[in-house]
mmCIF file of C-alpha atoms and ligand atoms in Angstrom:
data_model
loop_
_atom_site.group_PDB
_atom_site.id
_atom_site.type_symbol
_atom_site.label_atom_id
_atom_site.label_comp_id
_atom_site.label_asym_id
_atom_site.label_seq_id
_atom_site.Cartn_x
_atom_site.Cartn_y
_atom_site.Cartn_z
ATOM 1 C CA MET Z 1 4.515 -17.878 5.003
ATOM 2 C CA LEU Z 2 1.363 -19.550 4.472
ATOM 3 C CA LYS Z 3 -0.275 -17.058 6.488
ATOM 4 C CA ALA Z 4 0.916 -14.512 4.404
ATOM 5 C CA THR Z 5 0.221 -15.857 1.260
ATOM 6 C CA ARG Z 6 -3.431 -16.767 2.449
ATOM 7 C CA ALA Z 7 -3.746 -13.127 3.514
ATOM 8 C CA LEU Z 8 -3.079 -12.076 0.138
ATOM 9 C CA ALA Z 9 -5.437 -14.284 -1.532
ATOM 10 C CA ARG Z 10 -7.997 -12.856 0.902
ATOM 11 C CA LEU Z 11 -7.244 -9.425 -0.165
ATOM 12 C CA ARG Z 12 -7.208 -10.361 -3.702
ATOM 13 C CA GLU Z 13 -10.639 -11.789 -3.710
ATOM 14 C CA GLY Z 14 -12.066 -8.802 -1.778
ATOM 15 C CA ASN Z 15 -10.557 -6.553 -4.008
ATOM 16 C CA ARG Z 16 -12.120 -8.465 -6.839
ATOM 17 C CA ARG Z 17 -15.524 -8.554 -5.273
ATOM 18 C CA PHE Z 18 -15.393 -4.635 -4.714
ATOM 19 C CA ALA Z 19 -14.411 -3.938 -8.399
ATOM 20 C CA SER Z 20 -16.960 -6.291 -9.704
ATOM 21 C CA ASP Z 21 -19.504 -4.529 -7.443
ATOM 22 C CA GLN Z 22 -20.384 -7.390 -5.482
ATOM 23 C CA ALA Z 23 -18.966 -6.386 -2.209
ATOM 24 C CA VAL Z 24 -20.143 -8.163 0.953
ATOM 25 C CA ALA Z 25 -18.233 -6.620 3.703
ATOM 26 C CA SER Z 26 -21.150 -4.435 5.152
ATOM 27 C CA PHE Z 27 -22.268 -7.818 6.622
ATOM 28 C CA PHE Z 28 -19.083 -8.091 8.569
ATOM 29 C CA SER Z 29 -19.486 -4.703 10.251
ATOM 30 C CA SER Z 30 -22.985 -5.344 11.849
ATOM 31 C CA PRO Z 31 -23.365 -4.965 15.560
ATOM 32 C CA ALA Z 32 -22.792 -8.287 16.521
ATOM 33 C CA ARG Z 33 -19.064 -8.300 14.852
ATOM 34 C CA ARG Z 34 -18.610 -5.141 16.583
ATOM 35 C CA ALA Z 35 -19.316 -6.716 19.984
ATOM 36 C CA GLU Z 36 -17.411 -9.688 19.235
ATOM 37 C CA LEU Z 37 -14.353 -7.611 18.626
ATOM 38 C CA VAL Z 38 -14.236 -5.526 21.865
ATOM 39 C CA SER Z 39 -12.255 -8.036 24.011
ATOM 40 C CA GLY Z 40 -9.497 -8.015 20.873
ATOM 41 C CA GLN Z 41 -8.676 -8.256 17.320
ATOM 42 C CA GLU Z 42 -6.521 -10.117 15.269
ATOM 43 C CA PRO Z 43 -6.209 -8.193 11.838
ATOM 44 C CA PHE Z 44 -5.002 -10.522 8.940
ATOM 45 C CA ALA Z 45 -3.089 -7.849 6.949
ATOM 46 C CA ILE Z 46 -1.617 -4.332 7.451
ATOM 47 C CA ILE Z 47 -2.201 -1.668 5.098
ATOM 48 C CA LEU Z 48 0.140 1.193 4.434
ATOM 49 C CA GLY Z 49 -2.060 3.298 2.375
ATOM 50 C CA CYS Z 50 -2.354 7.136 1.066
ATOM 51 C CA SER Z 51 -4.838 9.236 2.736
ATOM 52 C CA ASP Z 52 -6.691 10.363 -0.314
ATOM 53 C CA SER Z 53 -10.345 10.221 0.281
ATOM 54 C CA ARG Z 54 -10.786 8.009 -2.890
ATOM 55 C CA VAL Z 55 -8.755 5.043 -1.764
ATOM 56 C CA PRO Z 56 -10.361 3.642 1.451
ATOM 57 C CA ALA Z 57 -8.671 0.234 2.448
ATOM 58 C CA GLU Z 58 -11.551 -1.578 4.131
ATOM 59 C CA LEU Z 59 -13.745 -0.761 0.992
ATOM 60 C CA VAL Z 60 -11.143 -1.430 -1.838
ATOM 61 C CA PHE Z 61 -10.755 -4.878 -0.387
ATOM 62 C CA ASP Z 62 -14.211 -5.578 0.800
ATOM 63 C CA GLN Z 63 -13.158 -6.361 4.665
ATOM 64 C CA GLY Z 64 -15.129 -5.537 7.495
ATOM 65 C CA PHE Z 65 -14.397 -4.473 11.428
ATOM 66 C CA GLY Z 66 -11.461 -6.152 12.695
ATOM 67 C CA ASP Z 67 -9.736 -7.433 9.470
ATOM 68 C CA LEU Z 68 -7.281 -4.657 8.434
ATOM 69 C CA PHE Z 69 -4.881 -2.521 10.477
ATOM 70 C CA VAL Z 70 -4.623 0.383 8.121
ATOM 71 C CA ILE Z 71 -2.017 3.203 8.448
ATOM 72 C CA ARG Z 72 -2.949 5.858 5.890
ATOM 73 C CA VAL Z 73 -0.660 9.039 5.587
ATOM 74 C CA ALA Z 74 -0.506 11.348 2.393
ATOM 75 C CA GLY Z 75 1.716 9.627 -0.120
ATOM 76 C CA ASN Z 76 2.299 6.445 1.982
ATOM 77 C CA VAL Z 77 5.376 7.519 2.935
ATOM 78 C CA VAL Z 78 7.401 5.820 5.819
ATOM 79 C CA ALA Z 79 8.392 7.972 8.575
ATOM 80 C CA PRO Z 80 9.379 6.647 12.004
ATOM 81 C CA SER Z 81 5.770 6.497 13.250
ATOM 82 C CA GLN Z 82 4.703 4.225 10.208
ATOM 83 C CA VAL Z 83 7.468 1.671 11.158
ATOM 84 C CA GLY Z 84 6.405 1.968 14.602
ATOM 85 C CA SER Z 85 2.911 1.413 13.657
ATOM 86 C CA VAL Z 86 3.843 -1.834 11.430
ATOM 87 C CA GLU Z 87 6.084 -3.002 14.254
ATOM 88 C CA PHE Z 88 3.014 -2.791 16.625
ATOM 89 C CA ALA Z 89 0.702 -4.414 14.591
ATOM 90 C CA ALA Z 90 3.312 -7.409 13.582
ATOM 91 C CA SER Z 91 4.140 -7.970 17.226
ATOM 92 C CA ARG Z 92 1.345 -7.498 18.944
ATOM 93 C CA PHE Z 93 -1.296 -9.224 16.950
ATOM 94 C CA GLY Z 94 0.914 -11.618 14.620
ATOM 95 C CA THR Z 95 -0.406 -9.851 11.553
ATOM 96 C CA ARG Z 96 1.958 -11.705 8.819
ATOM 97 C CA LEU Z 97 1.368 -9.608 5.675
ATOM 98 C CA VAL Z 98 1.997 -5.629 4.993
ATOM 99 C CA VAL Z 99 0.933 -4.361 1.515
ATOM 100 C CA VAL Z 100 2.243 -0.806 0.876
ATOM 101 C CA MET Z 101 -0.528 0.737 -1.459
ATOM 102 C CA GLY Z 102 -0.098 3.467 -3.646
ATOM 103 C CA HIS Z 103 -2.563 4.842 -6.286
ATOM 104 C CA SER Z 104 -2.998 6.208 -9.506
ATOM 105 C CA GLN Z 105 -3.235 10.084 -9.756
ATOM 106 C CA CYS Z 106 -1.728 10.197 -6.278
ATOM 107 C CA GLY Z 107 -1.602 14.360 -5.479
ATOM 108 C CA VAL Z 108 1.896 13.807 -3.217
ATOM 109 C CA VAL Z 109 3.652 12.452 -6.284
ATOM 110 C CA VAL Z 110 2.014 15.334 -8.533
ATOM 111 C CA ALA Z 111 3.718 17.787 -5.980
ATOM 112 C CA ALA Z 112 6.937 16.219 -6.016
ATOM 113 C CA LEU Z 113 7.126 16.128 -9.668
ATOM 114 C CA GLU Z 114 5.892 19.663 -9.967
ATOM 115 C CA GLU Z 115 8.819 20.674 -7.728
ATOM 116 C CA LEU Z 116 11.103 18.972 -9.825
ATOM 117 C CA GLN Z 117 10.005 20.685 -12.806
ATOM 118 C CA GLY Z 118 10.329 24.125 -10.928
ATOM 119 C CA ARG Z 119 6.680 24.786 -11.058
ATOM 120 C CA GLY Z 120 6.209 23.833 -6.979
ATOM 121 C CA GLY Z 121 4.458 26.527 -4.795
ATOM 122 C CA ARG Z 122 5.577 27.138 -1.240
ATOM 123 C CA GLN Z 123 5.081 24.340 1.360
ATOM 124 C CA SER Z 124 4.861 24.151 4.964
ATOM 125 C CA ARG Z 125 7.427 22.322 6.785
ATOM 126 C CA ASN Z 126 5.123 19.748 7.757
ATOM 127 C CA LEU Z 127 4.236 19.124 4.211
ATOM 128 C CA ARG Z 128 7.694 19.717 3.150
ATOM 129 C CA ALA Z 129 8.603 16.492 5.443
ATOM 130 C CA ILE Z 130 6.110 14.296 3.236
ATOM 131 C CA VAL Z 131 7.108 15.601 -0.083
ATOM 132 C CA ASP Z 132 10.909 15.215 0.504
ATOM 133 C CA ARG Z 133 10.102 11.805 1.292
ATOM 134 C CA VAL Z 134 8.642 11.111 -2.195
ATOM 135 C CA ARG Z 135 11.013 13.328 -4.406
ATOM 136 C CA PRO Z 136 14.015 10.766 -4.335
ATOM 137 C CA SER Z 137 12.163 8.182 -6.080
ATOM 138 C CA VAL Z 138 10.474 10.505 -8.498
ATOM 139 C CA GLU Z 139 13.697 12.128 -9.376
ATOM 140 C CA THR Z 140 15.166 8.706 -10.207
ATOM 141 C CA VAL Z 141 12.360 8.253 -12.642
ATOM 142 C CA VAL Z 142 12.702 11.941 -14.228
ATOM 143 C CA ALA Z 143 16.289 11.358 -14.529
ATOM 144 C CA SER Z 144 16.174 7.950 -16.398
ATOM 145 C CA ARG Z 145 12.997 9.072 -18.504
ATOM 146 C CA ARG Z 146 14.106 12.327 -19.985
ATOM 147 C CA ASP Z 147 11.514 11.898 -23.036
ATOM 148 C CA ALA Z 148 8.571 10.585 -21.291
ATOM 149 C CA ASP Z 149 5.364 12.498 -21.097
ATOM 150 C CA LEU Z 150 3.719 13.709 -17.596
ATOM 151 C CA GLU Z 151 1.313 10.639 -17.446
ATOM 152 C CA THR Z 152 4.158 8.328 -17.638
ATOM 153 C CA LEU Z 153 6.415 10.051 -15.174
ATOM 154 C CA MET Z 154 3.115 10.102 -12.835
ATOM 155 C CA ARG Z 155 2.603 6.455 -13.236
ATOM 156 C CA GLU Z 156 6.072 5.384 -12.788
ATOM 157 C CA GLY Z 157 6.726 7.579 -9.961
ATOM 158 C CA VAL Z 158 3.814 6.523 -7.984
ATOM 159 C CA ARG Z 159 5.165 2.880 -8.368
ATOM 160 C CA ALA Z 160 8.584 3.815 -7.442
ATOM 161 C CA ASN Z 161 7.372 5.735 -4.526
ATOM 162 C CA VAL Z 162 5.650 2.381 -3.431
ATOM 163 C CA ARG Z 163 8.831 0.525 -4.005
ATOM 164 C CA ALA Z 164 10.840 3.069 -1.625
ATOM 165 C CA SER Z 165 8.262 2.615 1.224
ATOM 166 C CA VAL Z 166 8.346 -1.042 0.863
ATOM 167 C CA ASP Z 167 12.205 -0.989 0.687
ATOM 168 C CA HIS Z 168 12.474 1.275 4.135
ATOM 169 C CA LEU Z 169 9.798 -1.210 5.965
ATOM 170 C CA ARG Z 170 12.154 -4.363 4.996
ATOM 171 C CA HIS Z 171 15.319 -2.335 5.994
ATOM 172 C CA GLY Z 172 14.323 0.385 8.543
ATOM 173 C CA SER Z 173 13.496 -1.836 11.407
ATOM 174 C CA GLU Z 174 15.687 -4.307 13.296
ATOM 175 C CA LEU Z 175 12.475 -6.275 14.263
ATOM 176 C CA LEU Z 176 10.844 -6.197 11.012
ATOM 177 C CA GLU Z 177 14.029 -7.510 9.619
ATOM 178 C CA ARG Z 178 14.255 -10.323 11.945
ATOM 179 C CA LEU Z 179 10.754 -11.298 11.209
ATOM 180 C CA ILE Z 180 11.120 -11.173 7.430
ATOM 181 C CA ARG Z 181 14.441 -13.264 7.848
ATOM 182 C CA ASN Z 182 12.460 -16.076 9.876
ATOM 183 C CA ASP Z 183 9.652 -16.047 7.147
ATOM 184 C CA ALA Z 184 7.225 -14.325 9.673
ATOM 185 C CA LEU Z 185 6.523 -11.292 7.724
ATOM 186 C CA MET Z 186 5.901 -10.443 4.034
ATOM 187 C CA VAL Z 187 6.035 -7.100 2.777
ATOM 188 C CA ILE Z 188 4.768 -6.220 -0.712
ATOM 189 C CA GLY Z 189 3.760 -3.256 -3.078
ATOM 190 C CA ALA Z 190 0.505 -2.484 -4.559
ATOM 191 C CA GLU Z 191 -0.788 0.216 -6.585
ATOM 192 C CA TYR Z 192 -4.550 0.790 -6.553
ATOM 193 C CA SER Z 193 -6.301 2.216 -9.805
ATOM 194 C CA LEU Z 194 -8.702 4.812 -9.463
ATOM 195 C CA GLU Z 195 -9.759 4.044 -13.016
ATOM 196 C CA THR Z 196 -10.816 0.405 -12.928
ATOM 197 C CA GLY Z 197 -11.017 -0.140 -8.778
ATOM 198 C CA LEU Z 198 -8.389 -3.037 -9.008
ATOM 199 C CA VAL Z 199 -5.280 -3.261 -7.138
ATOM 200 C CA ASP Z 200 -2.187 -4.577 -9.003
ATOM 201 C CA PHE Z 201 0.514 -6.252 -6.137
ATOM 202 C CA PHE Z 202 3.467 -5.681 -8.230
ATOM 203 C CA ASP Z 203 6.317 -5.895 -5.867
ATOM 204 C CA GLY Z 204 7.479 -8.555 -3.894
ATOM 205 C CA VAL Z 205 4.955 -10.949 -4.637
ATOM 206 C CA PRO Z 206 6.017 -14.654 -4.256
ATOM 207 C CA ALA Z 207 5.838 -16.484 -7.499
ATOM 208 C CA SER Z 208 3.421 -19.240 -6.173
ATOM 209 C CA THR Z 209 0.610 -16.596 -5.311
ATOM 210 C CA GLY Z 210 0.285 -15.393 -8.903
ATOM 211 C CA ARG Z 211 1.861 -12.855 -11.092
ATOM 212 C CA SER Z 212 1.324 -8.824 -11.194
ATOM 213 C CA GLU Z 213 -2.371 -8.462 -12.124
ATOM 214 C CA ARG Z 214 -0.949 -5.980 -14.801
ATOM 215 C CA ARG Z 215 1.125 -8.336 -16.382
ATOM 216 C CA ARG Z 216 -1.580 -11.084 -16.282
ATOM 217 C CA ALA Z 217 -4.020 -8.964 -18.274
ATOM 218 C CA GLY Z 218 -1.283 -8.501 -20.715
ATOM 219 C CA ARG Z 219 -0.786 -4.615 -20.477
ATOM 220 C CA ALA Z 220 3.114 -4.517 -20.148
HETATM 221 ZN ZN1 ZN W 301 -2.381 9.532 -2.813
#
């Protein structure tokens, strides 16, 4: 798992640079670097994130061309094509770390919440397919936190949705399950804060690589 824990450390460092306005990645996106990558790639992490325009994975982790294999879909949901994309990168490039990254104020989680509270509008069949994947996690949060305010439901809904996607990747593919069993793949969950620019790795992080940023900062 050394390769995965090193990859995680690289993401943490990059995010710290980004959040403190000390990003260096433009240096790694030069024409020379592009030319180097024509013959192949070896991305060190796979990021499954939301398509939200405010959460561009490469910028948030301060990485350049060839560093990250990024899958973006509204609500960072896992459907067969997302599982297939992770399988592709893990088996073809030997990438050992997968991060499912949700974010604060996620519109798809809001849509699922509104629907559960009877405030949802009509959705196309295609959009439905996305919201339907988010709804069960949000539903569990709503059911267990009857007195919670909207902001709390929102926050917990985002995390529950990330956990569901992590769980799906860990158990929804024979190939990924085998890699995980052989210590050749790590799948973890994270949340990006629109407010602070920081990514909190909160699900499935090995104890030796540091605790959740949120807990470290003493915020519960
Ligand atoms: Zn989102």
